[in-house]
PDB file of C-alpha atoms in Angstrom:
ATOM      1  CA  UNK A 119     -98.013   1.261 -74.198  1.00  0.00           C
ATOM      2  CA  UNK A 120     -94.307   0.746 -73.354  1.00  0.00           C
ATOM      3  CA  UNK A 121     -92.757  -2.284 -74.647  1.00  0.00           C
ATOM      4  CA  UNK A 122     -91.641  -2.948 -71.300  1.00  0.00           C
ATOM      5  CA  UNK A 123     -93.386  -3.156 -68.501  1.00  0.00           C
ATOM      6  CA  UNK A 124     -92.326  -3.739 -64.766  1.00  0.00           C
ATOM      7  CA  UNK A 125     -94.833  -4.861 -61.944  1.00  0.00           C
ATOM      8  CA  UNK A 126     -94.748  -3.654 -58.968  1.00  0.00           C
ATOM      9  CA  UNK A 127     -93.303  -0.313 -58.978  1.00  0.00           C
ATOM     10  CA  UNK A 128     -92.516  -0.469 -55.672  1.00  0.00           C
ATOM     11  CA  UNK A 129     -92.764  -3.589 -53.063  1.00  0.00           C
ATOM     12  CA  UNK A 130     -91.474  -3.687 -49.541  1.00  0.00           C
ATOM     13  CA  UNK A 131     -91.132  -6.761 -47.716  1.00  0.00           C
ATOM     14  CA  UNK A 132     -89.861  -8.319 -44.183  1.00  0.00           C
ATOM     15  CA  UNK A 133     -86.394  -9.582 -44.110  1.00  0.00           C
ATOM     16  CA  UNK A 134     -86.872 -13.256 -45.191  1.00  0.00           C
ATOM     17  CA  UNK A 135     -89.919 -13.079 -47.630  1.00  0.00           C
ATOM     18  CA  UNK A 136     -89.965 -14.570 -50.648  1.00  0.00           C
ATOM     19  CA  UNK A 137     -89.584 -12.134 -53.673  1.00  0.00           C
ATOM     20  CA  UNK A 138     -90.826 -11.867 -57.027  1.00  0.00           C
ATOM     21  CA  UNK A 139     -90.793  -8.918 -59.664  1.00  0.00           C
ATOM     22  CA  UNK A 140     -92.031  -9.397 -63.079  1.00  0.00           C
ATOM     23  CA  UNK A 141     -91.599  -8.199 -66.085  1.00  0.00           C
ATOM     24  CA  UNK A 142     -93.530  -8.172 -70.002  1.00  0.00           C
ATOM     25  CA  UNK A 143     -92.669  -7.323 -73.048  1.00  0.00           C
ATOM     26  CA  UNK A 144     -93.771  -6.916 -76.441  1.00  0.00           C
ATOM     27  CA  UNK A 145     -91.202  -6.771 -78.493  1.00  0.00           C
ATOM     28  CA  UNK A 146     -88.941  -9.094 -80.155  1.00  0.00           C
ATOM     29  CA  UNK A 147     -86.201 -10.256 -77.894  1.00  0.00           C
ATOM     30  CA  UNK A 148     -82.601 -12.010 -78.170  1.00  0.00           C
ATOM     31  CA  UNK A 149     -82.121 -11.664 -74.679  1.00  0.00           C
ATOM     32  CA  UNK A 150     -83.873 -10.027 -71.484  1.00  0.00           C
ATOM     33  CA  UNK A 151     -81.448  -8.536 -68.637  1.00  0.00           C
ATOM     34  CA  UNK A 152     -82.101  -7.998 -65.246  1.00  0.00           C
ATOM     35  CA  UNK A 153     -79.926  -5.517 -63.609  1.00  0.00           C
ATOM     36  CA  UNK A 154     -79.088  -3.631 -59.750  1.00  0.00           C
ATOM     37  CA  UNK A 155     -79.280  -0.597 -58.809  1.00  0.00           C
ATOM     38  CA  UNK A 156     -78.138   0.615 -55.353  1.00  0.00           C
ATOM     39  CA  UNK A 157     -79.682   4.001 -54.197  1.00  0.00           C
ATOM     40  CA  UNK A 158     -76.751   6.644 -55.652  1.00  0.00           C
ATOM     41  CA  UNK A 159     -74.899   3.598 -56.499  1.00  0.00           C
ATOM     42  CA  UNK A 160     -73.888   2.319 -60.128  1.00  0.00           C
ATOM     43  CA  UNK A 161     -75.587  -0.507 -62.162  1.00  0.00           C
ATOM     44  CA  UNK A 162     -74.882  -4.176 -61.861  1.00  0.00           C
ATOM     45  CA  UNK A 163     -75.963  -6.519 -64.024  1.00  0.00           C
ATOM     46  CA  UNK A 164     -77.660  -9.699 -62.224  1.00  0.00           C
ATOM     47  CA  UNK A 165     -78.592 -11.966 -65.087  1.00  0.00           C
ATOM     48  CA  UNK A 166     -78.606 -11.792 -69.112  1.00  0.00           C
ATOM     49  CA  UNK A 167     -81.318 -14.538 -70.164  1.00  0.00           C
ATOM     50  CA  UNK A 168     -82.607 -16.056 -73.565  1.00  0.00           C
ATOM     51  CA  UNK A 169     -84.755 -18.976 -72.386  1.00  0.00           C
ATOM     52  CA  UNK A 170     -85.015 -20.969 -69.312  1.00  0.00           C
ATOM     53  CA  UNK A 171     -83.796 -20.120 -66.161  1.00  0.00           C
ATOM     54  CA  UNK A 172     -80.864 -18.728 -63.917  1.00  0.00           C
ATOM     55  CA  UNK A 173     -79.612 -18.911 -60.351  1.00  0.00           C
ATOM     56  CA  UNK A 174     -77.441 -16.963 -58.617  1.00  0.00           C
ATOM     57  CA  UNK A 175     -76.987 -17.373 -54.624  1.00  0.00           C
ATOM     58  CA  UNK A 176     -80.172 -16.524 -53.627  1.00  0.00           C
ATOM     59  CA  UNK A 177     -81.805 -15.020 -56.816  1.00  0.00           C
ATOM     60  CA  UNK A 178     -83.155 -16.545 -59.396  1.00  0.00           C
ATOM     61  CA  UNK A 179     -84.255 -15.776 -63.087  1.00  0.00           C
ATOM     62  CA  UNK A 180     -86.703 -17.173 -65.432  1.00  0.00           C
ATOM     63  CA  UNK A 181     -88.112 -16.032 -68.788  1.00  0.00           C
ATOM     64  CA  UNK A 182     -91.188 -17.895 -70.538  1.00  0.00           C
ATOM     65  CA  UNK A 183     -90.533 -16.924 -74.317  1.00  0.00           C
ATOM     66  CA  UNK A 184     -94.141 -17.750 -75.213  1.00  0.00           C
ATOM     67  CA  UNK A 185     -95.406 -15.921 -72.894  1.00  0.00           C
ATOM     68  CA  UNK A 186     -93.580 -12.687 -73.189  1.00  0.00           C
ATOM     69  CA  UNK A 187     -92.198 -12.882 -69.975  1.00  0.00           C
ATOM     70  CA  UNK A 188     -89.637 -13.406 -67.259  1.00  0.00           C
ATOM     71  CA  UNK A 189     -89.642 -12.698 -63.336  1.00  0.00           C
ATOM     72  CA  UNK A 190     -86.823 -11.865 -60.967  1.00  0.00           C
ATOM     73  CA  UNK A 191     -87.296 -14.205 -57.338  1.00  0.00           C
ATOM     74  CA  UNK A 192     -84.841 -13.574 -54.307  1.00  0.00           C
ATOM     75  CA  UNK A 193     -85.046 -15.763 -51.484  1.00  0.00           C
ATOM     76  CA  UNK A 194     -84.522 -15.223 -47.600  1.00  0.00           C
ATOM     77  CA  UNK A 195     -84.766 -11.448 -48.966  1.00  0.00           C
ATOM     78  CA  UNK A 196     -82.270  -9.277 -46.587  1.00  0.00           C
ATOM     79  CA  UNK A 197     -82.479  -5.637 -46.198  1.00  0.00           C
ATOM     80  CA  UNK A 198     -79.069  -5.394 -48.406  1.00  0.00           C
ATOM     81  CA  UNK A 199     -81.230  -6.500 -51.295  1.00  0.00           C
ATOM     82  CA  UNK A 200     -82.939  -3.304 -51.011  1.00  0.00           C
ATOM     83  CA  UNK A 201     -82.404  -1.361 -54.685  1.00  0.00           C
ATOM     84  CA  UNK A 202     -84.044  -1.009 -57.518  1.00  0.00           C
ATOM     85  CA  UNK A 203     -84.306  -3.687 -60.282  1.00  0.00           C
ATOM     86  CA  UNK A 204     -84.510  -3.127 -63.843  1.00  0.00           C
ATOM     87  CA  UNK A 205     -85.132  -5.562 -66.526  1.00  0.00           C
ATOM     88  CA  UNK A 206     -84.008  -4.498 -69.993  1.00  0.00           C
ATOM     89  CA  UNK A 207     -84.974  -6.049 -73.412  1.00  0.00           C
ATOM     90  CA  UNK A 208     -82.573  -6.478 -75.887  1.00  0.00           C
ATOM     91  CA  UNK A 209     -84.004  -6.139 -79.427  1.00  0.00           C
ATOM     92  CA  UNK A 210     -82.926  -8.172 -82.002  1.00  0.00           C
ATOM     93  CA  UNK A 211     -83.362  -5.719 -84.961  1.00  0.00           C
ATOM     94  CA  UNK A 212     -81.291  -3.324 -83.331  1.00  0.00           C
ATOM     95  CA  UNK A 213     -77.515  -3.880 -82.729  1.00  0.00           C
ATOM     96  CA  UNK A 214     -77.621  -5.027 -79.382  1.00  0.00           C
ATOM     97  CA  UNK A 215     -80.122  -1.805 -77.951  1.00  0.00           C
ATOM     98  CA  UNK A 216     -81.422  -2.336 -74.809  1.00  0.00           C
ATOM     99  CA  UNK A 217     -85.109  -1.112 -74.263  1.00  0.00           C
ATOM    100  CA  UNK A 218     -86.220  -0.325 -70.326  1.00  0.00           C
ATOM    101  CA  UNK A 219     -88.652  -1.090 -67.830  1.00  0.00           C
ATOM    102  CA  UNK A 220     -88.970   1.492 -65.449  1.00  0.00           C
ATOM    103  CA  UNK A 221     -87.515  -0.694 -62.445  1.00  0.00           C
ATOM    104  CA  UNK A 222     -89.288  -1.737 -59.375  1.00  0.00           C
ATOM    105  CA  UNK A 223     -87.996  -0.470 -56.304  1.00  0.00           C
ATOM    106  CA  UNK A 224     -87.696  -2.766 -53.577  1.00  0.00           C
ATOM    107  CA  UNK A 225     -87.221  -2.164 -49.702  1.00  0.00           C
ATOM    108  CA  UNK A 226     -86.724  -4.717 -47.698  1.00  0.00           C
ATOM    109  CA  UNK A 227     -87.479  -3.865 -43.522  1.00  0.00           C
ATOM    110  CA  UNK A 228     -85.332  -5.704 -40.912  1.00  0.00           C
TER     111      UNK A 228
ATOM    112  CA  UNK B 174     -66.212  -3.001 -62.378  1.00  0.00           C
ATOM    113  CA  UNK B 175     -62.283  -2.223 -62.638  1.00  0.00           C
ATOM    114  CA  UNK B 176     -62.898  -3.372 -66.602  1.00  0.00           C
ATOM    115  CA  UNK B 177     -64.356   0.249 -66.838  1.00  0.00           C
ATOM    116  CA  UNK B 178     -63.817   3.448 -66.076  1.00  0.00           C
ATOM    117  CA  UNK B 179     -65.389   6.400 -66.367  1.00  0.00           C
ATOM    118  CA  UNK B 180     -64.007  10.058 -65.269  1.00  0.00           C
ATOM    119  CA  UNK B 181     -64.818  12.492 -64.019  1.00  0.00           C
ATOM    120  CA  UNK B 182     -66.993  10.706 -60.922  1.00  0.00           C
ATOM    121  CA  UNK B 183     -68.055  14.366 -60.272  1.00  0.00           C
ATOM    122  CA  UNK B 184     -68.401  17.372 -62.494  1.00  0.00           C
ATOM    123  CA  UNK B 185     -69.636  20.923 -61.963  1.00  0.00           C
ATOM    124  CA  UNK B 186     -69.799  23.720 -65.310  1.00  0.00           C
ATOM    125  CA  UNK B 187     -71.048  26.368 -66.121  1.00  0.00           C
ATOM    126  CA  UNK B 188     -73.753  27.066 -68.979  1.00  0.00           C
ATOM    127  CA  UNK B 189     -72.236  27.215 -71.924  1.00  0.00           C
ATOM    128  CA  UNK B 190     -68.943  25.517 -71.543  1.00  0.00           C
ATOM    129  CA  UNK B 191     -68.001  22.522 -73.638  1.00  0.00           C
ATOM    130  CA  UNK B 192     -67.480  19.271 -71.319  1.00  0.00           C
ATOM    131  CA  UNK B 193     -66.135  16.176 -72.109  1.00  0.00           C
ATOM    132  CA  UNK B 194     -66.477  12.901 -70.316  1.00  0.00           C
ATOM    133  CA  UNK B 195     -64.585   9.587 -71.226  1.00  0.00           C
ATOM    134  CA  UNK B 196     -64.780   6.721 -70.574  1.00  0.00           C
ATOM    135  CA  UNK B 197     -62.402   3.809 -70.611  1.00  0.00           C
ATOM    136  CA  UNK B 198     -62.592  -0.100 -70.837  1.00  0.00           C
ATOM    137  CA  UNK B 199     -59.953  -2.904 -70.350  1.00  0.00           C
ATOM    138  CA  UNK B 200     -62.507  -5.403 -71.827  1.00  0.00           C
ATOM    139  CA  UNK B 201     -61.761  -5.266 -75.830  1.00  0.00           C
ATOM    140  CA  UNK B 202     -65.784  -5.132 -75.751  1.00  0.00           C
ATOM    141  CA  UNK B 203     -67.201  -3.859 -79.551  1.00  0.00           C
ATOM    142  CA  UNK B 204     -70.079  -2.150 -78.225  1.00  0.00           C
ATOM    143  CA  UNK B 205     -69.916   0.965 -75.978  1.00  0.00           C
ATOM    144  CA  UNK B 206     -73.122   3.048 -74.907  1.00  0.00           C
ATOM    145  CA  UNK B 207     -73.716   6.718 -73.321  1.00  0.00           C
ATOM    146  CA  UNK B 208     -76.897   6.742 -70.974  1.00  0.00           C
ATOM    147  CA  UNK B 209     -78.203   9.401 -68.975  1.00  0.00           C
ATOM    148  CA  UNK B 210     -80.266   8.784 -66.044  1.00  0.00           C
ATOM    149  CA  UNK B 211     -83.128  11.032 -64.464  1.00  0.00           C
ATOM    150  CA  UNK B 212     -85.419  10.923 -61.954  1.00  0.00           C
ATOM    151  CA  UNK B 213     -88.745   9.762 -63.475  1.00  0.00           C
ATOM    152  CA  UNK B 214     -87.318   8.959 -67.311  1.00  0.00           C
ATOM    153  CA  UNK B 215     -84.968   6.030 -66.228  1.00  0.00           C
ATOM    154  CA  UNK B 216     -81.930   4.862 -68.492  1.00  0.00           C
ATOM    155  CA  UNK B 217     -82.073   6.606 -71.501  1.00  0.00           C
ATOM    156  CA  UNK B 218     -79.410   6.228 -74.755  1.00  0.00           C
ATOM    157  CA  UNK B 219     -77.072   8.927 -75.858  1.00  0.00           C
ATOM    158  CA  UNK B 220     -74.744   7.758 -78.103  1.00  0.00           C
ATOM    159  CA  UNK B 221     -73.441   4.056 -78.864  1.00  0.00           C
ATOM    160  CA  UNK B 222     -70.278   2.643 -80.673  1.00  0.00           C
ATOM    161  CA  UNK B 223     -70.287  -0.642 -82.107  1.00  0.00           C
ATOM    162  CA  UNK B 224     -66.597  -0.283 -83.363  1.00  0.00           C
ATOM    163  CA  UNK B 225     -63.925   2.374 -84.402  1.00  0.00           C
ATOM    164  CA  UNK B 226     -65.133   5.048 -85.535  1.00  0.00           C
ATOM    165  CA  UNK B 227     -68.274   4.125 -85.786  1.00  0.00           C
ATOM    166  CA  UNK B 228     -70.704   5.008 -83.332  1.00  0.00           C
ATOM    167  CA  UNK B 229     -75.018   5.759 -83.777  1.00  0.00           C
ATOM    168  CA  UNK B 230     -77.476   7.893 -82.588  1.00  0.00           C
ATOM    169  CA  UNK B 231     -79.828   6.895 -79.575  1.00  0.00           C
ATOM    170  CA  UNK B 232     -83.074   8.393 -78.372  1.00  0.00           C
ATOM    171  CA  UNK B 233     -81.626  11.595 -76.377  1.00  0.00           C
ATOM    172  CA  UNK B 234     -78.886  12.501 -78.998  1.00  0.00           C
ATOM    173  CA  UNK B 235     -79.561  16.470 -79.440  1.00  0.00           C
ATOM    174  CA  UNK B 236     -76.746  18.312 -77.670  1.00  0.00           C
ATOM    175  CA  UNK B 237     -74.143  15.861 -77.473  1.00  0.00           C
ATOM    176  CA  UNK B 238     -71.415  14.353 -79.706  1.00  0.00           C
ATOM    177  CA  UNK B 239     -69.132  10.922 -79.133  1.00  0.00           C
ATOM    178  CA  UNK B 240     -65.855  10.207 -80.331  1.00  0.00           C
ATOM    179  CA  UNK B 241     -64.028   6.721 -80.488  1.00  0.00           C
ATOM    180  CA  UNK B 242     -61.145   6.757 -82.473  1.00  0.00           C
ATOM    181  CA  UNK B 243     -59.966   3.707 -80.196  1.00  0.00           C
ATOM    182  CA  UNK B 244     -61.505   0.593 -78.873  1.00  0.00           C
ATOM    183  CA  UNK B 245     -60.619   1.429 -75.225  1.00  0.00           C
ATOM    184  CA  UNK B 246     -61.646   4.960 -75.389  1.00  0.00           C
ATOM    185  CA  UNK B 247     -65.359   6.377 -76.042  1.00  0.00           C
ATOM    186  CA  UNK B 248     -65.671  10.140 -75.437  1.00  0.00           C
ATOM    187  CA  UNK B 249     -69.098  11.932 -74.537  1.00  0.00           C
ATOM    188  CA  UNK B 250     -68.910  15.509 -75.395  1.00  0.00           C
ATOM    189  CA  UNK B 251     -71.067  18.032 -74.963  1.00  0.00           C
ATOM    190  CA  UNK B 252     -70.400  21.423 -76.904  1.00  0.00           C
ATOM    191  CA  UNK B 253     -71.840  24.135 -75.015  1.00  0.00           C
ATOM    192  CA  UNK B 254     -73.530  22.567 -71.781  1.00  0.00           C
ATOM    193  CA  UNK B 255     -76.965  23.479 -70.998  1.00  0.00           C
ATOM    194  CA  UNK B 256     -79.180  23.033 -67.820  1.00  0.00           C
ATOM    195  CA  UNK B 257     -81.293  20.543 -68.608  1.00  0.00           C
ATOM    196  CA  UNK B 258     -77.936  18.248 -69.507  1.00  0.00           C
ATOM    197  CA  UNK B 259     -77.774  18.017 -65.783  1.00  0.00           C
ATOM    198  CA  UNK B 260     -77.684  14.414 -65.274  1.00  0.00           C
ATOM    199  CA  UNK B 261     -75.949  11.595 -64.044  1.00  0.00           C
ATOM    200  CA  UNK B 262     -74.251   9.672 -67.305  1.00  0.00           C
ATOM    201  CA  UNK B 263     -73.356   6.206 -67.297  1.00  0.00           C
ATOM    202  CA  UNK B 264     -71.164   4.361 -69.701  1.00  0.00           C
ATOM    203  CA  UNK B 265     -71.908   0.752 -70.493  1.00  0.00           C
ATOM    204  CA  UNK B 266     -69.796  -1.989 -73.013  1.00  0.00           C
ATOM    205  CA  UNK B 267     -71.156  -5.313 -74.216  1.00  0.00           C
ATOM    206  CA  UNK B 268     -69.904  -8.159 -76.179  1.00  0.00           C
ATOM    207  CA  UNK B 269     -72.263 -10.211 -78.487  1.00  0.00           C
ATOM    208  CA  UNK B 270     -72.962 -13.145 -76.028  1.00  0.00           C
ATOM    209  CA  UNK B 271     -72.364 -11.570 -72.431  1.00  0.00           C
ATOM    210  CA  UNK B 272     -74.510  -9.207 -70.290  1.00  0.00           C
ATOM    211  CA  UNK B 273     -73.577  -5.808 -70.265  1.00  0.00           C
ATOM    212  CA  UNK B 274     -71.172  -3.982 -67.848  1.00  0.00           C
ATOM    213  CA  UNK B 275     -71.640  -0.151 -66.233  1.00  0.00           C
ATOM    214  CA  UNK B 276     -69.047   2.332 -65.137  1.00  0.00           C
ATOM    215  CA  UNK B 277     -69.824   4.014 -61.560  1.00  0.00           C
ATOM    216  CA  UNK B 278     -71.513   7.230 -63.011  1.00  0.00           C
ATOM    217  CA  UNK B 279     -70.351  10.835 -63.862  1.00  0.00           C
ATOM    218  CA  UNK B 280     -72.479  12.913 -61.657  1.00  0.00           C
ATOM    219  CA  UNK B 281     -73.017  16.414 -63.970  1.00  0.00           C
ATOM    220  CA  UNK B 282     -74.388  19.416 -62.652  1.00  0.00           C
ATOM    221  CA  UNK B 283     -74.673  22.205 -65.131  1.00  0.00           C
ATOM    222  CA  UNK B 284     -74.821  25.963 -63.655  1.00  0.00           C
TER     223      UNK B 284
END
């Protein structure tokens, strides 16, 4: 079982849906990252979270420690949102390692 | 991210050939990371610094050495480049309370 785990794989939407992408893990966390990832493009990170939640223009972040888990939400999704997103553990024991879902890839259709 | 650079963007070599990428931040981050990334496998760690001289082994480690003999400066080297170290390699930095940061990519094809 990974200790990260992404759902969906892959999700494509209208332009203006409502977005959401989760994402579990099992182990230990001091922080969970969501990052971008353009197709042939480099990696931006979107959010770096430890409890709560996060905005950003139209995306949001929110991670339930309890629970093991934290989702990714866009709103008014537009087809430059299509990428894929990634959400990344850090591990506590282990100097600031990330560990890695295997990112959903999202297309959104005009 | 103009806090970090990574060169080449583009390299091609031939099997056997030692290559060295580098890469090159502006952000006094402690922490520097290799990754390569492949279709199907995702992110996965080379090499990481978390100072001077000292640097650790990741997951992928066999084939490749790192260097940082300055904060600013973490090499990737590979000794004698092999196929399957075909790859795209990312650099990354992080401090202890931000998110992390990625250079654009060295695209590698080895021939």
């Amino acid at each position: 079982k990974n200790e990260v785990e992404q759902s969906p794989q892959n999700l494509t939407a209208q332009e203006g849906e409502f977005i959401t992408i989760n994402c579990s893990y099992s182990v230990g966390i001091s922080a969970l990252h969501w990052l971008q990832q353009h197709p042939g493009g480099g990696i931006v990170s979107l959010f770096m979270l430890s409890s709560g939640k996060k905005k950003h223009g139209r995306l949001i972040a929110t991670i339930n420690i309890q629970e093991k888990h934290s989702s990714l939400h866009i709103t008014a999704s537009h087809p430059r949102d299509s990428a894929v997103y990634i959400c990344a553990a850090q591990d506590m024991d282990s100097n600031y390692q990330l560990i890695w879902g295997a990112g959903t890839k999202l297309i959104i259709k005009p | 991210d103009a806090g970090i650079t990574q060169s080449p963007r583009h390299k091609v070599t031939e099997t056997g050939t030692p290559v060295t990428l580098r890469c090159h931040q502006t952000e006094n981050h402690r922490y520097m990371y290799w990754y390569r990334q492949d279709p199907g496998h995702g992110l996965r760690l080379i090499h990481y610094s978390y100072g001077v001289k000292d640097t650790d082994k990741g997951e992928v480690s066999d084939g490749y050495s790192v260097s940082r003999s300055k904060t600013e400066d973490f090499l990737l080297t590979l000794e004698s480049a092999t196929s399957s170290q075909t790859s795209v390699y990312f650099c990354a930095i992080s401090e202890t309370a931000d998110g992390y940061t990625f250079g654009s990519g060295t695209r590698l094809t080895v021939v």
